[in-house]
mmCIF file of N, CA, C and O in Angstrom:
data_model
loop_
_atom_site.group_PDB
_atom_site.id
_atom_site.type_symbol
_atom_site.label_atom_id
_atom_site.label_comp_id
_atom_site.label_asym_id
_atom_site.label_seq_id
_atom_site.Cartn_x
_atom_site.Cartn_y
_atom_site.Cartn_z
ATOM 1 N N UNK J 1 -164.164 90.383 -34.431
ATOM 2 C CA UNK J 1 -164.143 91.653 -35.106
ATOM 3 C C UNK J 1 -163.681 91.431 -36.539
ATOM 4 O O UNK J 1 -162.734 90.696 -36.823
ATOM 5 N N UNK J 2 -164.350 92.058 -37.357
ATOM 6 C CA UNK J 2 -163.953 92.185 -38.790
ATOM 7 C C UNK J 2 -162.846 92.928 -39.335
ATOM 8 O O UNK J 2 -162.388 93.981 -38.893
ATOM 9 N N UNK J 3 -162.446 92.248 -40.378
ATOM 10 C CA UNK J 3 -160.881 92.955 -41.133
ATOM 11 C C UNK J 3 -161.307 94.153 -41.816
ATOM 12 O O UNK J 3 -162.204 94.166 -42.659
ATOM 13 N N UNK J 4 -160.470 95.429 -41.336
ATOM 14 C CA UNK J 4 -161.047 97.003 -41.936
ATOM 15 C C UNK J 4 -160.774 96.783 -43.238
ATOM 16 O O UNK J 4 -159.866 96.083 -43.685
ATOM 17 N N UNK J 5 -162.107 97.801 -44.222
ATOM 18 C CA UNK J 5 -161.638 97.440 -45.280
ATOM 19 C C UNK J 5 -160.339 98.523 -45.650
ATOM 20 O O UNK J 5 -159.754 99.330 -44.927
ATOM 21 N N UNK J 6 -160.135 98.125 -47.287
ATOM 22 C CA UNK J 6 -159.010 98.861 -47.476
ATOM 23 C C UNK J 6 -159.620 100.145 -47.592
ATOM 24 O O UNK J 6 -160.789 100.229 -47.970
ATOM 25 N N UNK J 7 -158.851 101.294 -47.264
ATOM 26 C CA UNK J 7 -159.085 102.637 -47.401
ATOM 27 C C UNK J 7 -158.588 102.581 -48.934
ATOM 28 O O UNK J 7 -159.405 101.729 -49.283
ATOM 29 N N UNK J 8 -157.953 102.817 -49.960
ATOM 30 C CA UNK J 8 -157.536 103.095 -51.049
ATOM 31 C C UNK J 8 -158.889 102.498 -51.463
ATOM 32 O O UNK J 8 -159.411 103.331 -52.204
ATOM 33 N N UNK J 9 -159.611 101.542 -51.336
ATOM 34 C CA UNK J 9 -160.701 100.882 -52.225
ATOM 35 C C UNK J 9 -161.915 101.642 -51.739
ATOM 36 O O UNK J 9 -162.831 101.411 -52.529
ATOM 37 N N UNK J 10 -162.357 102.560 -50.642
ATOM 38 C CA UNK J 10 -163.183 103.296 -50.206
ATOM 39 C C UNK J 10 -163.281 104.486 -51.155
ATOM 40 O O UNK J 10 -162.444 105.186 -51.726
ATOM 41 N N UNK J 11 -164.982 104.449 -51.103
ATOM 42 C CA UNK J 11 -165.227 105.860 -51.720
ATOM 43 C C UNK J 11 -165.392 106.909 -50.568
ATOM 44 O O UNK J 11 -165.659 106.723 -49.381
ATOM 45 N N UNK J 12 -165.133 108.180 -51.329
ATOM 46 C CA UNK J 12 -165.736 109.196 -50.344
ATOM 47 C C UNK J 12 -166.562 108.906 -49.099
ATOM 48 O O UNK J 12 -166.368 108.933 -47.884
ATOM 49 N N UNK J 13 -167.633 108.597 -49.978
ATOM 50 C CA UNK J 13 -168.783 108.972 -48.852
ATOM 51 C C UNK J 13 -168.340 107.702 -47.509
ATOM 52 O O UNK J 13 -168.655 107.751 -46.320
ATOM 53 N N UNK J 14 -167.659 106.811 -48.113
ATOM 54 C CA UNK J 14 -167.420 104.887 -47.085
ATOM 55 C C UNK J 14 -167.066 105.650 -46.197
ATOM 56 O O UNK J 14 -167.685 105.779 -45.141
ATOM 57 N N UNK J 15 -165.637 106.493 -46.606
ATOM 58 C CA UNK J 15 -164.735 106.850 -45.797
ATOM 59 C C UNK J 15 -164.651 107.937 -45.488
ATOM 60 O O UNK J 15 -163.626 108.347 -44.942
ATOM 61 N N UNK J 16 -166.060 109.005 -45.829
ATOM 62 C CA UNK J 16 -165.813 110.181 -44.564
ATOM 63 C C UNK J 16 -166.740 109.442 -43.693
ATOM 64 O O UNK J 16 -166.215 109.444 -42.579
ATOM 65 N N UNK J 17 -168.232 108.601 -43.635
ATOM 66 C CA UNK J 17 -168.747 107.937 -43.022
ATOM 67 C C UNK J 17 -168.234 107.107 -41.653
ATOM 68 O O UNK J 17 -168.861 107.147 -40.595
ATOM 69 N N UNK J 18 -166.867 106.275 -41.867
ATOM 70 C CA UNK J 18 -166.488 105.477 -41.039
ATOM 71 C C UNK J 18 -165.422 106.648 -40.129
ATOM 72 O O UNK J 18 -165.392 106.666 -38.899
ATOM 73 N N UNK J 19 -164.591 107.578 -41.010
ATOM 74 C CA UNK J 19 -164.296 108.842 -40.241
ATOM 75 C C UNK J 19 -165.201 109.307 -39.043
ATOM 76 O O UNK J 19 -164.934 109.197 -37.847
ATOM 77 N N UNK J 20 -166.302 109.837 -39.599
ATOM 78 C CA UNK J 20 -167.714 110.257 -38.519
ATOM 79 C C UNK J 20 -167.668 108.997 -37.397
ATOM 80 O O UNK J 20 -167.238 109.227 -36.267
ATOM 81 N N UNK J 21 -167.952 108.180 -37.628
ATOM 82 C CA UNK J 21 -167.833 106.827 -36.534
ATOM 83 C C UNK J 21 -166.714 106.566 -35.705
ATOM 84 O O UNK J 21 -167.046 106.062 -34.632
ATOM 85 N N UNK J 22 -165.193 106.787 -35.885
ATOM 86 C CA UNK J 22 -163.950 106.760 -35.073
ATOM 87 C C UNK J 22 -164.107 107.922 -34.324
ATOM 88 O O UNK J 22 -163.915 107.819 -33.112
ATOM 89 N N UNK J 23 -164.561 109.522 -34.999
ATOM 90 C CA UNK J 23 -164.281 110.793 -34.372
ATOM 91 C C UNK J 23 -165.453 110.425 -33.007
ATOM 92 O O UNK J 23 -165.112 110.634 -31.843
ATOM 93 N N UNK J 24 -166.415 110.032 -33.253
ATOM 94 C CA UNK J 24 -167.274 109.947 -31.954
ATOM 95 C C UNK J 24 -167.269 109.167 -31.468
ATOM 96 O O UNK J 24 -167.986 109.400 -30.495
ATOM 97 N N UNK J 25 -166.739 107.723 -31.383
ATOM 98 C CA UNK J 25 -166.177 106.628 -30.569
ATOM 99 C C UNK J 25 -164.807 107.588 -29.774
ATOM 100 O O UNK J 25 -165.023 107.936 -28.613
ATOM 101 N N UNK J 26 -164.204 107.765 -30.057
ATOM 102 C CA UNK J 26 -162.534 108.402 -29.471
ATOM 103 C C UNK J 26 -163.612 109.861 -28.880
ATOM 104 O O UNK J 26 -163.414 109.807 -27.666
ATOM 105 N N UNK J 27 -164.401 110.827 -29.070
ATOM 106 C CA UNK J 27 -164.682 111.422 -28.471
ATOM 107 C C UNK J 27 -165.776 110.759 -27.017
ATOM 108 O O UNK J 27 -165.562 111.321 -25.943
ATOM 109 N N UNK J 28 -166.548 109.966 -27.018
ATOM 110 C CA UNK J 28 -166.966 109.014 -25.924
ATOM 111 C C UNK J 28 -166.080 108.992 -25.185
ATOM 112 O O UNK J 28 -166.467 109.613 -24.195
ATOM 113 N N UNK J 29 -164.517 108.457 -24.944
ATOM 114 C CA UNK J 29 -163.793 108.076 -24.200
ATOM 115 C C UNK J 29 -163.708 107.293 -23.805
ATOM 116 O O UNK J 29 -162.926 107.322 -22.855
ATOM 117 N N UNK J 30 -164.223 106.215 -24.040
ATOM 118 C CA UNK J 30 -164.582 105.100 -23.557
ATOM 119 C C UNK J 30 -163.532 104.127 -24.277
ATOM 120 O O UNK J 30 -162.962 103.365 -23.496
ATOM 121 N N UNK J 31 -163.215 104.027 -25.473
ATOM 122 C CA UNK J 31 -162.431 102.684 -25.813
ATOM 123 C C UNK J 31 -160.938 103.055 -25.211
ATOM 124 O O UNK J 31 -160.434 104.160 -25.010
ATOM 125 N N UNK J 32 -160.328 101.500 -24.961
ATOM 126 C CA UNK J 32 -159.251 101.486 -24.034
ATOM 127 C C UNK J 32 -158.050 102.394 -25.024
ATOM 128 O O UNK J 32 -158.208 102.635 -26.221
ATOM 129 N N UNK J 33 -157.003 102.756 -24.301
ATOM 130 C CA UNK J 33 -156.008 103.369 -24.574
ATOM 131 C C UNK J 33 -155.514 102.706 -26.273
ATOM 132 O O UNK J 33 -155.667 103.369 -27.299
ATOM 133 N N UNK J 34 -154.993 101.472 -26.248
ATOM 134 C CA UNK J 34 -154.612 100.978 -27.546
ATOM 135 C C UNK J 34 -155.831 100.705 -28.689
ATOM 136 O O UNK J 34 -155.596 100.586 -29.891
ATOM 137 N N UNK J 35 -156.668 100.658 -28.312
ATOM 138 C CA UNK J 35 -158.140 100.398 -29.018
ATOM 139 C C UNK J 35 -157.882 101.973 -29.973
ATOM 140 O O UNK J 35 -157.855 101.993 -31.203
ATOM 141 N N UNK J 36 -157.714 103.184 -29.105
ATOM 142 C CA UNK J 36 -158.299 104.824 -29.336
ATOM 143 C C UNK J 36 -156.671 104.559 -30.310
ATOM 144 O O UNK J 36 -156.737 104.334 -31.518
ATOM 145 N N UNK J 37 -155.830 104.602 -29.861
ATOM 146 C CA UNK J 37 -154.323 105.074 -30.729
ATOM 147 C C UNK J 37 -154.743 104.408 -32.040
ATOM 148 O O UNK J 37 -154.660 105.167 -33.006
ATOM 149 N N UNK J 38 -155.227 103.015 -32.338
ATOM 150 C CA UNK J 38 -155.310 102.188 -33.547
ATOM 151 C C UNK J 38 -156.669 102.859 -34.152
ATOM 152 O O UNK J 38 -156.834 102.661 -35.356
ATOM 153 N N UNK J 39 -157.547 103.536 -33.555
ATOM 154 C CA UNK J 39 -158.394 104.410 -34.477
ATOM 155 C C UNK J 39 -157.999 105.411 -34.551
ATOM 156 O O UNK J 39 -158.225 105.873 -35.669
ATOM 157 N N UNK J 40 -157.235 106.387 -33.616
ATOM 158 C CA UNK J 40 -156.390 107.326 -34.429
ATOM 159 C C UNK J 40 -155.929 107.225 -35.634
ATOM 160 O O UNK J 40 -156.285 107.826 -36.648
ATOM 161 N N UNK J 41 -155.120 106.441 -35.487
ATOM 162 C CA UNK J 41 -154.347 106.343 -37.076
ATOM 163 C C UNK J 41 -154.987 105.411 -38.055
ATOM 164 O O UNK J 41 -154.394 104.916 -39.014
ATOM 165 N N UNK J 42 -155.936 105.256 -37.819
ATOM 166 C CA UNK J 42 -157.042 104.991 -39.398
ATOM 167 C C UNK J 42 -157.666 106.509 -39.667
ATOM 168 O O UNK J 42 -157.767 107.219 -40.668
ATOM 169 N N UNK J 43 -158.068 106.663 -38.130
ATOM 170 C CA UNK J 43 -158.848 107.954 -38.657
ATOM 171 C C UNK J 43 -157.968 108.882 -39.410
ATOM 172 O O UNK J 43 -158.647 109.685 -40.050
ATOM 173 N N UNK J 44 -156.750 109.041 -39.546
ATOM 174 C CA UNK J 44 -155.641 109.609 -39.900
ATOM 175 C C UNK J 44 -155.746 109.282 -41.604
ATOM 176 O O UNK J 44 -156.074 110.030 -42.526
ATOM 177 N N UNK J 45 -155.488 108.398 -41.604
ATOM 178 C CA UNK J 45 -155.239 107.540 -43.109
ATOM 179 C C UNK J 45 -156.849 108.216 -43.925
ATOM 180 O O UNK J 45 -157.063 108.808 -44.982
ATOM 181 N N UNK J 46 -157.766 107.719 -42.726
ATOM 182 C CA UNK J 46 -159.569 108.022 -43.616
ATOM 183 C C UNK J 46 -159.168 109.169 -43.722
ATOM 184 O O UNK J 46 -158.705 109.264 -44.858
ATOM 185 N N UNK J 47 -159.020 110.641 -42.897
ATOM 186 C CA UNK J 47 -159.208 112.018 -43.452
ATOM 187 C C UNK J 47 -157.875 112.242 -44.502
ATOM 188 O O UNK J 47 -158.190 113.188 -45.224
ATOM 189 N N UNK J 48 -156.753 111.839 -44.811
ATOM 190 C CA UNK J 48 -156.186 112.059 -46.058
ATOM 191 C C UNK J 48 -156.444 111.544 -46.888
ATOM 192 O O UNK J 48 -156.252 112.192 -47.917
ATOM 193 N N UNK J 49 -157.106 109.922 -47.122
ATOM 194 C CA UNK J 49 -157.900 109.431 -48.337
ATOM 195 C C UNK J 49 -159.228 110.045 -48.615
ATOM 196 O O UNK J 49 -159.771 109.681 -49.658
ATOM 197 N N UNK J 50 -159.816 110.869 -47.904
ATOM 198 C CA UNK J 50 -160.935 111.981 -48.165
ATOM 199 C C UNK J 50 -160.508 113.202 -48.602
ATOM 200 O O UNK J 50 -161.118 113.748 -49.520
ATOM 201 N N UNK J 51 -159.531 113.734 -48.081
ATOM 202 C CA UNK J 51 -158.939 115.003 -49.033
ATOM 203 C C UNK J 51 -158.237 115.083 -49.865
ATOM 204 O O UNK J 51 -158.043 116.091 -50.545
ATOM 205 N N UNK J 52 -157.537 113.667 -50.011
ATOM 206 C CA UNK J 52 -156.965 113.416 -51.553
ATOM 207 C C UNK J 52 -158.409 113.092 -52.600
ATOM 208 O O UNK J 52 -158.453 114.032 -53.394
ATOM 209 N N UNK J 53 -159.385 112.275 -52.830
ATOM 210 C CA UNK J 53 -160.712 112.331 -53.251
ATOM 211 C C UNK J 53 -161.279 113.565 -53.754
ATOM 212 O O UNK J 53 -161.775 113.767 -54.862
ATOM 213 N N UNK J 54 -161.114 114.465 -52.651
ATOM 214 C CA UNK J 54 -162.040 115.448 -52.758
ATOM 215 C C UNK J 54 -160.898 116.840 -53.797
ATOM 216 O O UNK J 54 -161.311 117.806 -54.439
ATOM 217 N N UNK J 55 -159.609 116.430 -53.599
ATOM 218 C CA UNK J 55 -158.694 117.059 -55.127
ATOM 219 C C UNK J 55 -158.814 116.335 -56.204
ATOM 220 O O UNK J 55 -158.908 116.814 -57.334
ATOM 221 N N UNK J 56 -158.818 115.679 -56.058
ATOM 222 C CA UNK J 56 -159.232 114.576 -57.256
ATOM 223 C C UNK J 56 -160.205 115.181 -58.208
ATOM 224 O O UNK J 56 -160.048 115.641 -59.339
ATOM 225 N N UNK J 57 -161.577 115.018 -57.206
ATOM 226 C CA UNK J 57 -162.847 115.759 -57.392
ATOM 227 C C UNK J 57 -162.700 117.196 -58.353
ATOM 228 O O UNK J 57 -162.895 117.243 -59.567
ATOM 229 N N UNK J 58 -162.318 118.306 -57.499
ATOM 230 C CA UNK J 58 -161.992 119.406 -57.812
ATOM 231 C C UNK J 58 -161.102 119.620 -59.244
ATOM 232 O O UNK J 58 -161.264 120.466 -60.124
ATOM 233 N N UNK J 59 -160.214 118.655 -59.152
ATOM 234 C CA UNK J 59 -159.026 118.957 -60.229
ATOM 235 C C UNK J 59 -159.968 118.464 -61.994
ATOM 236 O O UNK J 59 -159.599 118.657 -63.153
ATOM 237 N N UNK J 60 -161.454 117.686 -61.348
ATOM 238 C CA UNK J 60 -161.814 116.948 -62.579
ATOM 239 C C UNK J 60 -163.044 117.855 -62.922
ATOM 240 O O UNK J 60 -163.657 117.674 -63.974
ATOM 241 N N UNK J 61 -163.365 118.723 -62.130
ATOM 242 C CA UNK J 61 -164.626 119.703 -62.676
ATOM 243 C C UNK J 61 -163.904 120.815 -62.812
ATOM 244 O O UNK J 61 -164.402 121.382 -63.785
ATOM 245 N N UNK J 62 -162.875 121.567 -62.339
ATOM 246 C CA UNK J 62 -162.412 122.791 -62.832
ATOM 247 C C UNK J 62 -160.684 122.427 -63.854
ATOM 248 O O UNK J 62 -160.087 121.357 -63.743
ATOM 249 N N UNK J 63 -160.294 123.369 -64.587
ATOM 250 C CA UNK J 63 -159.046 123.276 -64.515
ATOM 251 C C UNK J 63 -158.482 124.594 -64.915
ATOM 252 O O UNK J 63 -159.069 125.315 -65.722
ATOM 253 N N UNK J 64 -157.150 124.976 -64.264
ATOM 254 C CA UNK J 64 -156.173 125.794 -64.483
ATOM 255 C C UNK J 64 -156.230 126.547 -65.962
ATOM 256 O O UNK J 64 -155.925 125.948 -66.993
ATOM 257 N N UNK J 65 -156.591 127.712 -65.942
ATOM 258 C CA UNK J 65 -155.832 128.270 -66.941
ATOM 259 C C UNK J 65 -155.129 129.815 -67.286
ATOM 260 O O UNK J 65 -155.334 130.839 -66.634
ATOM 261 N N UNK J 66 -154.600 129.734 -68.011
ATOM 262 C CA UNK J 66 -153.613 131.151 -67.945
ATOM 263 C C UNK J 66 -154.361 131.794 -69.636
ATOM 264 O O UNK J 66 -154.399 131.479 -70.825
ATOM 265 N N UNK J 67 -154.957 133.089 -68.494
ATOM 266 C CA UNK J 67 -155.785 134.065 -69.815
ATOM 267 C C UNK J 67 -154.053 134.549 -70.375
ATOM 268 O O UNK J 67 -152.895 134.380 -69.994
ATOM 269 N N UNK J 68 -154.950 135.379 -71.743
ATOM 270 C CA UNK J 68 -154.073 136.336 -72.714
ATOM 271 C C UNK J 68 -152.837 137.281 -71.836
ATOM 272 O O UNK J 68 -151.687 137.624 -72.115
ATOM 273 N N UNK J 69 -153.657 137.466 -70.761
ATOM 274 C CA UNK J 69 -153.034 138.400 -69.891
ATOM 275 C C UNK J 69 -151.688 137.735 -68.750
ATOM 276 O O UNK J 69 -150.923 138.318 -67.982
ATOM 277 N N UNK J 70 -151.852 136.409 -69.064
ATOM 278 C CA UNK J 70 -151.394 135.809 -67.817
ATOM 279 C C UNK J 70 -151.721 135.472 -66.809
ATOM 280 O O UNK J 70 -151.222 134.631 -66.061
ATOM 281 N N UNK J 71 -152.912 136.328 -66.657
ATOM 282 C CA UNK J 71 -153.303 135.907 -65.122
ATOM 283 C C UNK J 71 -154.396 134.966 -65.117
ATOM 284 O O UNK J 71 -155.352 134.786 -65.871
ATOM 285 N N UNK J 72 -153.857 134.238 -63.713
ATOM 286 C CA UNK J 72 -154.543 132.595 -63.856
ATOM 287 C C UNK J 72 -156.360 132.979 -63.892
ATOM 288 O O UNK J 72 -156.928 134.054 -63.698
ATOM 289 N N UNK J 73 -156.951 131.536 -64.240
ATOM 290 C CA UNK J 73 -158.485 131.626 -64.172
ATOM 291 C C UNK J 73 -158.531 130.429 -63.690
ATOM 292 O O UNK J 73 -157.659 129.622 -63.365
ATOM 293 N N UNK J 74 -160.148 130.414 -63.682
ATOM 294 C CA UNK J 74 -160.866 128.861 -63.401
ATOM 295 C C UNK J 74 -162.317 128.419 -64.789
ATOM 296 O O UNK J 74 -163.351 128.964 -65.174
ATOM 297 N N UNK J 75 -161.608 127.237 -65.091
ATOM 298 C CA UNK J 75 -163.031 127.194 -66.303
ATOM 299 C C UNK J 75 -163.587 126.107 -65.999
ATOM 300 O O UNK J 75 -163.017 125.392 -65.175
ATOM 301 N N UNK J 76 -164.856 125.679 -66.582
ATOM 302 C CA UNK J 76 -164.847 124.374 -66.389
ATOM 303 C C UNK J 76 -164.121 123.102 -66.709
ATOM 304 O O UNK J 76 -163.101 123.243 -67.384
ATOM 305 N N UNK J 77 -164.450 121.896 -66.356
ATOM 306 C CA UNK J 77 -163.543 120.878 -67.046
ATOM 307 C C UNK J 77 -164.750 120.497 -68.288
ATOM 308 O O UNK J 77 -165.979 120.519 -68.236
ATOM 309 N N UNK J 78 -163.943 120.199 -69.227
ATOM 310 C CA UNK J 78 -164.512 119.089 -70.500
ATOM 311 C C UNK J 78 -164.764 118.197 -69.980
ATOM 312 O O UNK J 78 -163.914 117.728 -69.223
ATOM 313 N N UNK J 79 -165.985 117.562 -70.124
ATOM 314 C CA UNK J 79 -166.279 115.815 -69.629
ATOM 315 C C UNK J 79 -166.502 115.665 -71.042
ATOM 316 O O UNK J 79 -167.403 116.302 -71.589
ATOM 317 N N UNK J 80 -165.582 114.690 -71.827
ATOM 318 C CA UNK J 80 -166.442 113.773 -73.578
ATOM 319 C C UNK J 80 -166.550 112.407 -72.998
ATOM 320 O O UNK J 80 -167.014 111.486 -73.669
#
């Protein structure tokens, strides 16, 4: 068996991909008890390195701002 890669070095798509692949292996039922716990907790690690990504994402096409009035908005982001 091959060494997982690193999750921090995964993009999105690697690592909602290999996500999709643990959730339906562990839903099969089939891999042994310690096999399923050790893809638990990747699968764990993959869905917070996908929703940290996907703020990432978000935080780089919109950003925060406070109109005249105070009250917050959404604008686009500047890409130069």
């Amino acid at each position: 068996m091959s060494e997982p890669v690193a999750i921090a070095a995964m993009s999105f798509e690697t690592a909602l991909a290999e996500l999709e692949q643990i959730v339906a292996r562990l839903e099969s039922g089939q891999a042994p008890l310690e096999d399923s716990i050790r893809m638990y907790e990747r699968g764990a690690a993959l869905k917070a390195h996908c929703e940290e990504r996907l703020a990432a994402a978000r935080l780089r096409v919109e950003k925060i701002v406070m109109g005249a009035a105070g009250a917050p908005g959404v604008e686009p982001a500047e890409f130069s």
